[in-house]
Amino acid sequence: MSGENDVELVSVTKRYGSALAVDAIDVRIRGGQYCCLLGPSGCGKSSTLRMIAGHESISDGDILIGNRRINEDPPAKRGTAMMFQSYALFPHLDTVENVAFSLKMQGARKDERRSRAMEMLELVSMTDYADRKPDQLSGGQQQRVALARALMTRPSVLLLDEPLSALDPFLRGRMRAELRRIQRELGIIFIHVTHSQEEAMALADVAVVMKDGHIVQEGHPREIFNRPATAFVARFMGGHNVLELDGRTVTLRSDAIRLSRDAGSGQRRATIREVEYQGPQVHLNLATERGEEMAAILPERTYFADPFAPGDAVGVIWTQEDVHQVRP
């Protein structure tokens, strides 16, 4: 049985004709959790979100919110709200009217819907822009308005479809912090679709990694990053080398590698291919004598104390404690 505020998917499947987009997935999101669905394009994450919202029908299985099966419920009756990637604001309405629109459709009085809209605008720090039209707002401000509008109906679950993808990197960082603050303040489930590993690690209490319509791993982002279940998860999350070692497929974090000027030392001999400065760290691409591609991440100070250059021969060193076995 699901908890009172949980979202549970039981053998949920989505077919588009003969194409299988989501294949009998099972997942439970506990009340109050921030969940990120992530994976490459076409993995089924957006179809899953839209089935929870009621914007896509379910081919098989059940979706429960609390202990209520919502498969046939229309979107407005599910207790969910969805924030779309495009924001979809009405250009002819000002900010407060955009936020209050859902209550207007429900027949609420003007003073009631304006009061509620201003509460939501305060939550997203947009009260000073209440009278502006969408074309008078920046991308980040439009996103805050869209978020306030989605929260107007007091949903128990907020669904977010790649909400940060249209923002520049600086704004993405700020809005990640804002989304986390608002989710904690409201205490409701947020389910957030993204293809960004960085976004999921910054936001999620639980991350669900999908591939080809299946869930390949779920758990806290730190657990997934440190103990990927498969070679795919390790490559997708980034920061890992996938190697064949003693007849096993293993992963080795890039920041666990040390490099020696003595090319004969260590577990691999390699050549530096590229060096990329990234501020607090330096990323080095390596080619081993076995034809493998590897990456090493060194702290900036460590690297510049004795910098390497493309073409340098090196020994690649790691400890056995840093080796993690995975399924191919």
Coordinates of C-alpha atoms in Angstrom, one line a residue:
M1 CA 0.0 0.0 0.0
S2 CA 1.2 3.5 -0.8
G3 CA 1.6 6.1 1.9
E4 CA -1.0 8.8 2.1
N5 CA 1.1 11.3 0.1
D6 CA 3.1 8.8 -2.1
V7 CA 3.1 8.5 -5.8
E8 CA 3.4 4.9 -7.0
L9 CA 3.7 3.5 -10.5
V10 CA 2.9 -0.2 -10.8
S11 CA 4.0 -2.0 -14.0
V12 CA 3.3 1.2 -16.0
T13 CA 3.6 0.7 -19.7
K14 CA 3.2 3.1 -22.7
R15 CA 3.0 2.1 -26.3
Y16 CA 2.7 4.3 -29.3
G17 CA 1.4 1.9 -31.9
S18 CA 4.0 -0.9 -32.1
A19 CA 6.7 1.3 -30.4
L20 CA 7.2 0.6 -26.7
A21 CA 8.1 3.9 -24.9
V22 CA 7.8 2.7 -21.3
D23 CA 8.1 -0.9 -20.4
A24 CA 6.3 -2.0 -17.1
I25 CA 8.2 0.3 -14.8
D26 CA 7.7 0.2 -11.0
V27 CA 8.7 3.1 -8.7
R28 CA 7.4 4.7 -5.5
I29 CA 8.1 8.3 -4.6
R30 CA 7.5 9.1 -1.0
G31 CA 5.6 12.1 0.2
G32 CA 7.7 15.2 0.4
Q33 CA 10.5 13.9 -1.9
Y34 CA 12.1 15.7 -4.8
C35 CA 12.4 13.1 -7.5
C36 CA 14.3 13.6 -10.8
L37 CA 13.6 11.3 -13.8
L38 CA 16.7 11.4 -16.0
G39 CA 18.2 9.7 -19.0
P40 CA 19.0 10.4 -22.6
S41 CA 16.5 11.5 -25.2
G42 CA 14.0 8.8 -26.0
C43 CA 14.4 6.9 -22.7
G44 CA 10.7 7.3 -21.7
K45 CA 11.1 9.9 -18.9
S46 CA 8.8 12.5 -20.5
S47 CA 6.2 9.9 -21.4
T48 CA 6.2 8.8 -17.8
L49 CA 5.7 12.3 -16.5
R50 CA 2.8 12.9 -19.0
M51 CA 1.1 9.7 -17.9
I52 CA 1.2 10.8 -14.3
A53 CA -0.2 14.2 -15.3
G54 CA -3.0 12.6 -17.4
H55 CA -1.8 14.1 -20.6
E56 CA -1.0 10.6 -22.0
S57 CA -3.1 7.5 -21.6
I58 CA -1.6 4.4 -19.8
S59 CA -1.3 1.3 -22.0
D60 CA -1.0 -1.0 -19.0
G61 CA -0.4 -0.8 -15.3
D62 CA -1.6 1.6 -12.6
I63 CA -0.7 5.0 -11.2
L64 CA -1.6 5.7 -7.6
I65 CA -1.5 8.9 -5.6
G66 CA -1.9 7.9 -2.0
N67 CA -4.1 4.9 -2.2
R68 CA -6.2 6.3 -5.1
R69 CA -5.9 4.8 -8.6
I70 CA -5.9 7.7 -11.0
N71 CA -5.6 6.0 -14.4
E72 CA -8.9 7.3 -15.7
D73 CA -9.0 10.6 -13.8
P74 CA -8.8 13.8 -15.9
P75 CA -5.8 16.0 -15.2
A76 CA -7.8 18.5 -13.2
K77 CA -9.0 15.7 -10.8
R78 CA -5.6 14.1 -10.0
G79 CA -4.2 16.6 -7.5
T80 CA -1.3 17.3 -9.8
A81 CA -0.1 20.4 -11.6
M82 CA 2.4 20.5 -14.5
M83 CA 4.9 23.2 -15.3
F84 CA 5.8 23.0 -19.0
Q85 CA 9.2 23.6 -20.6
S86 CA 7.8 26.4 -22.7
Y87 CA 6.1 28.1 -19.7
A88 CA 3.1 28.7 -22.0
L89 CA 2.1 32.1 -20.5
F90 CA -0.7 34.1 -22.0
P91 CA 0.9 37.1 -23.8
H92 CA -2.1 39.4 -23.4
L93 CA -2.4 38.9 -19.6
D94 CA -0.3 40.5 -16.9
T95 CA 1.6 38.4 -14.4
V96 CA -1.1 38.3 -11.7
E97 CA -3.8 37.4 -14.3
N98 CA -1.6 34.6 -15.7
V99 CA -1.1 33.2 -12.3
A100 CA -4.8 33.5 -11.3
F101 CA -6.1 32.0 -14.6
S102 CA -6.9 28.5 -13.3
L103 CA -9.1 30.0 -10.5
K104 CA -10.8 32.2 -13.0
M105 CA -11.8 29.1 -14.9
Q106 CA -13.2 27.6 -11.7
G107 CA -15.4 30.7 -11.2
A108 CA -13.6 32.2 -8.2
R109 CA -14.2 35.8 -7.3
K110 CA -11.8 38.4 -8.6
D111 CA -10.6 39.5 -5.2
E112 CA -10.1 35.8 -4.1
R113 CA -8.1 34.8 -7.1
R114 CA -6.0 38.0 -7.0
S115 CA -5.2 37.4 -3.3
R116 CA -4.2 33.8 -3.9
A117 CA -2.1 34.8 -6.9
M118 CA -0.2 37.4 -4.9
E119 CA 0.5 34.8 -2.3
M120 CA 2.1 32.6 -5.0
L121 CA 4.0 35.5 -6.5
E122 CA 5.4 36.2 -3.0
L123 CA 6.5 32.6 -2.8
V124 CA 8.5 32.9 -6.0
S125 CA 9.7 36.5 -5.2
M126 CA 7.8 38.1 -8.1
T127 CA 5.3 40.5 -6.4
D128 CA 7.1 43.5 -7.8
Y129 CA 6.3 42.3 -11.3
A130 CA 2.6 41.6 -10.8
D131 CA 1.5 44.2 -13.5
R132 CA 3.9 43.2 -16.2
K133 CA 3.1 41.3 -19.3
P134 CA 5.3 38.2 -20.3
D135 CA 7.2 40.1 -22.9
Q136 CA 8.4 42.5 -20.2
L137 CA 9.9 39.7 -18.2
S138 CA 13.2 37.9 -18.5
G139 CA 13.3 34.1 -19.1
G140 CA 14.0 33.5 -15.4
Q141 CA 11.1 35.8 -14.4
Q142 CA 8.8 34.0 -16.8
Q143 CA 9.7 30.7 -15.3
R144 CA 8.9 32.0 -11.8
V145 CA 5.5 33.1 -13.1
A146 CA 4.9 29.7 -14.6
L147 CA 5.8 28.0 -11.4
A148 CA 3.5 30.3 -9.4
R149 CA 0.7 29.5 -11.8
A150 CA 1.2 25.7 -11.5
L151 CA 1.0 26.0 -7.7
M152 CA -2.2 28.0 -7.7
T153 CA -4.5 24.9 -7.4
R154 CA -2.6 23.6 -4.3
P155 CA -1.5 20.4 -5.9
S156 CA -0.1 17.5 -3.9
V157 CA 2.3 16.7 -6.7
L158 CA 4.1 19.2 -9.0
L159 CA 5.3 17.9 -12.3
L160 CA 8.2 19.7 -14.1
D161 CA 9.2 19.0 -17.7
E162 CA 12.8 20.1 -18.2
P163 CA 12.0 23.5 -16.6
L164 CA 15.5 24.9 -16.6
S165 CA 16.6 23.9 -20.1
A166 CA 15.8 27.4 -21.7
L167 CA 17.9 29.3 -19.1
D168 CA 21.5 30.3 -19.2
P169 CA 23.9 28.5 -16.9
F170 CA 23.9 31.3 -14.2
L171 CA 20.1 31.4 -14.1
R172 CA 19.9 27.6 -14.0
G173 CA 22.0 27.6 -10.9
R174 CA 19.9 30.2 -9.2
M175 CA 16.6 28.6 -10.2
R176 CA 17.8 25.2 -8.9
A177 CA 18.2 26.7 -5.5
E178 CA 14.8 28.4 -5.8
L179 CA 13.0 25.2 -6.8
R180 CA 14.6 23.3 -3.9
R181 CA 13.7 26.1 -1.4
I182 CA 10.1 26.2 -2.6
Q183 CA 9.7 22.4 -2.6
R184 CA 11.0 22.2 1.0
E185 CA 8.7 25.1 2.0
L186 CA 5.6 23.4 0.5
G187 CA 6.5 19.9 1.5
I188 CA 4.9 18.3 -1.6
I189 CA 6.3 15.9 -4.1
F190 CA 8.1 17.4 -7.1
I191 CA 8.7 15.1 -10.1
H192 CA 11.2 16.8 -12.4
V193 CA 12.3 15.4 -15.8
T194 CA 15.8 16.3 -16.9
H195 CA 18.6 15.0 -19.1
S196 CA 21.1 16.9 -16.9
Q197 CA 23.1 14.8 -14.3
E198 CA 24.2 18.0 -12.6
E199 CA 20.6 19.1 -12.2
A200 CA 19.5 15.8 -10.7
M201 CA 22.5 15.7 -8.3
A202 CA 21.8 19.2 -7.1
L203 CA 18.0 18.8 -6.6
A204 CA 16.9 15.2 -6.0
D205 CA 16.2 13.2 -2.9
V206 CA 15.7 10.3 -5.3
A207 CA 16.9 10.0 -8.9
V208 CA 15.5 7.5 -11.3
V209 CA 17.8 6.8 -14.3
M210 CA 16.0 5.5 -17.4
K211 CA 17.2 3.8 -20.6
D212 CA 15.1 2.4 -23.4
G213 CA 11.8 2.6 -21.4
H214 CA 13.3 0.8 -18.4
I215 CA 14.4 2.0 -15.0
V216 CA 18.1 0.9 -14.7
Q217 CA 18.8 2.4 -11.3
E218 CA 17.1 4.5 -8.6
G219 CA 18.3 6.0 -5.4
H220 CA 19.9 9.0 -3.8
P221 CA 22.1 10.8 -6.4
R222 CA 25.2 10.3 -4.3
E223 CA 24.6 6.5 -4.1
I224 CA 24.1 6.3 -7.9
F225 CA 27.2 8.4 -8.6
N226 CA 29.4 6.4 -6.2
R227 CA 27.9 3.0 -6.9
P228 CA 26.5 2.9 -10.5
A229 CA 24.8 -0.4 -11.2
T230 CA 25.8 -0.7 -14.9
A231 CA 28.4 0.6 -17.3
F232 CA 25.6 2.7 -18.9
V233 CA 24.8 4.5 -15.6
A234 CA 28.4 5.2 -15.0
R235 CA 28.9 6.7 -18.4
F236 CA 25.7 8.6 -18.3
M237 CA 26.3 10.1 -14.8
G238 CA 29.8 11.2 -16.0
G239 CA 33.0 11.4 -14.0
H240 CA 33.8 7.7 -14.4
N241 CA 36.1 5.5 -16.4
V242 CA 34.7 2.1 -17.6
L243 CA 37.4 -0.5 -17.9
E244 CA 38.0 -4.2 -18.3
L245 CA 40.1 -5.2 -15.3
D246 CA 41.0 -8.9 -14.5
G247 CA 38.1 -10.1 -16.6
R248 CA 35.6 -7.8 -15.0
T249 CA 33.8 -4.6 -16.1
V250 CA 34.6 -2.0 -13.6
T251 CA 34.3 1.8 -13.0
L252 CA 36.9 4.1 -11.7
R253 CA 36.1 7.7 -10.8
S254 CA 38.1 10.2 -12.8
D255 CA 39.0 12.2 -9.6
A256 CA 40.5 9.0 -8.0
I257 CA 43.3 8.8 -10.6
R258 CA 46.8 10.0 -10.1
L259 CA 49.3 10.4 -12.9
S260 CA 53.1 9.6 -12.8
R261 CA 55.8 11.0 -15.0
D262 CA 57.2 7.5 -14.9
A263 CA 55.2 5.9 -17.7
G264 CA 56.2 2.4 -16.4
S265 CA 54.6 2.9 -13.0
G266 CA 50.9 2.3 -12.2
Q267 CA 48.3 0.1 -13.6
R268 CA 48.2 1.5 -17.1
R269 CA 50.7 3.3 -19.5
A270 CA 49.0 6.2 -21.3
T271 CA 49.5 9.3 -23.4
I272 CA 48.0 12.7 -22.6
R273 CA 45.6 13.6 -25.5
E274 CA 43.9 16.8 -24.3
V275 CA 44.1 19.1 -21.3
E276 CA 41.1 21.2 -20.4
Y277 CA 41.2 23.9 -17.7
Q278 CA 37.9 24.1 -15.7
G279 CA 38.7 26.5 -12.9
P280 CA 39.0 24.6 -9.7
Q281 CA 40.0 21.4 -11.6
V282 CA 41.8 20.3 -14.7
H283 CA 40.4 17.6 -17.0
L284 CA 42.8 15.4 -18.9
N285 CA 41.9 13.0 -21.6
L286 CA 44.2 9.9 -21.9
A287 CA 44.7 7.1 -24.4
T288 CA 46.2 4.0 -22.9
E289 CA 48.5 1.6 -24.6
R290 CA 45.6 -0.9 -24.7
G291 CA 43.6 1.5 -26.8
E292 CA 41.3 2.6 -24.0
E293 CA 40.1 6.2 -23.5
M294 CA 40.4 7.4 -19.9
A295 CA 39.9 10.7 -18.1
A296 CA 41.6 12.1 -15.1
I297 CA 40.5 15.1 -13.0
L298 CA 43.2 16.8 -11.0
P299 CA 42.8 19.8 -8.6
E300 CA 44.0 23.0 -10.2
R301 CA 46.9 23.5 -7.7
T302 CA 48.1 19.9 -8.1
Y303 CA 48.1 20.1 -11.9
F304 CA 49.9 23.5 -12.1
A305 CA 52.5 22.4 -9.6
D306 CA 53.8 20.1 -12.3
P307 CA 51.7 20.5 -15.4
F308 CA 51.3 17.9 -18.2
A309 CA 51.0 18.6 -21.9
P310 CA 49.4 16.7 -24.8
G311 CA 51.8 14.0 -25.9
D312 CA 53.3 13.4 -22.5
A313 CA 53.7 9.7 -21.6
V314 CA 52.3 8.9 -18.1
G315 CA 51.6 6.1 -15.7
V316 CA 48.0 5.9 -14.5
I317 CA 47.7 5.0 -10.8
W318 CA 44.7 4.1 -8.7
T319 CA 43.9 2.1 -5.6
Q320 CA 41.8 -1.1 -5.5
E321 CA 39.5 0.6 -3.0
D322 CA 38.5 3.0 -5.8
V323 CA 37.5 0.2 -8.2
H324 CA 33.7 -0.5 -8.4
Q325 CA 32.4 -3.6 -10.4
V326 CA 29.3 -3.0 -12.6
R327 CA 27.2 -5.0 -15.0
P328 CA 28.1 -4.5 -18.6

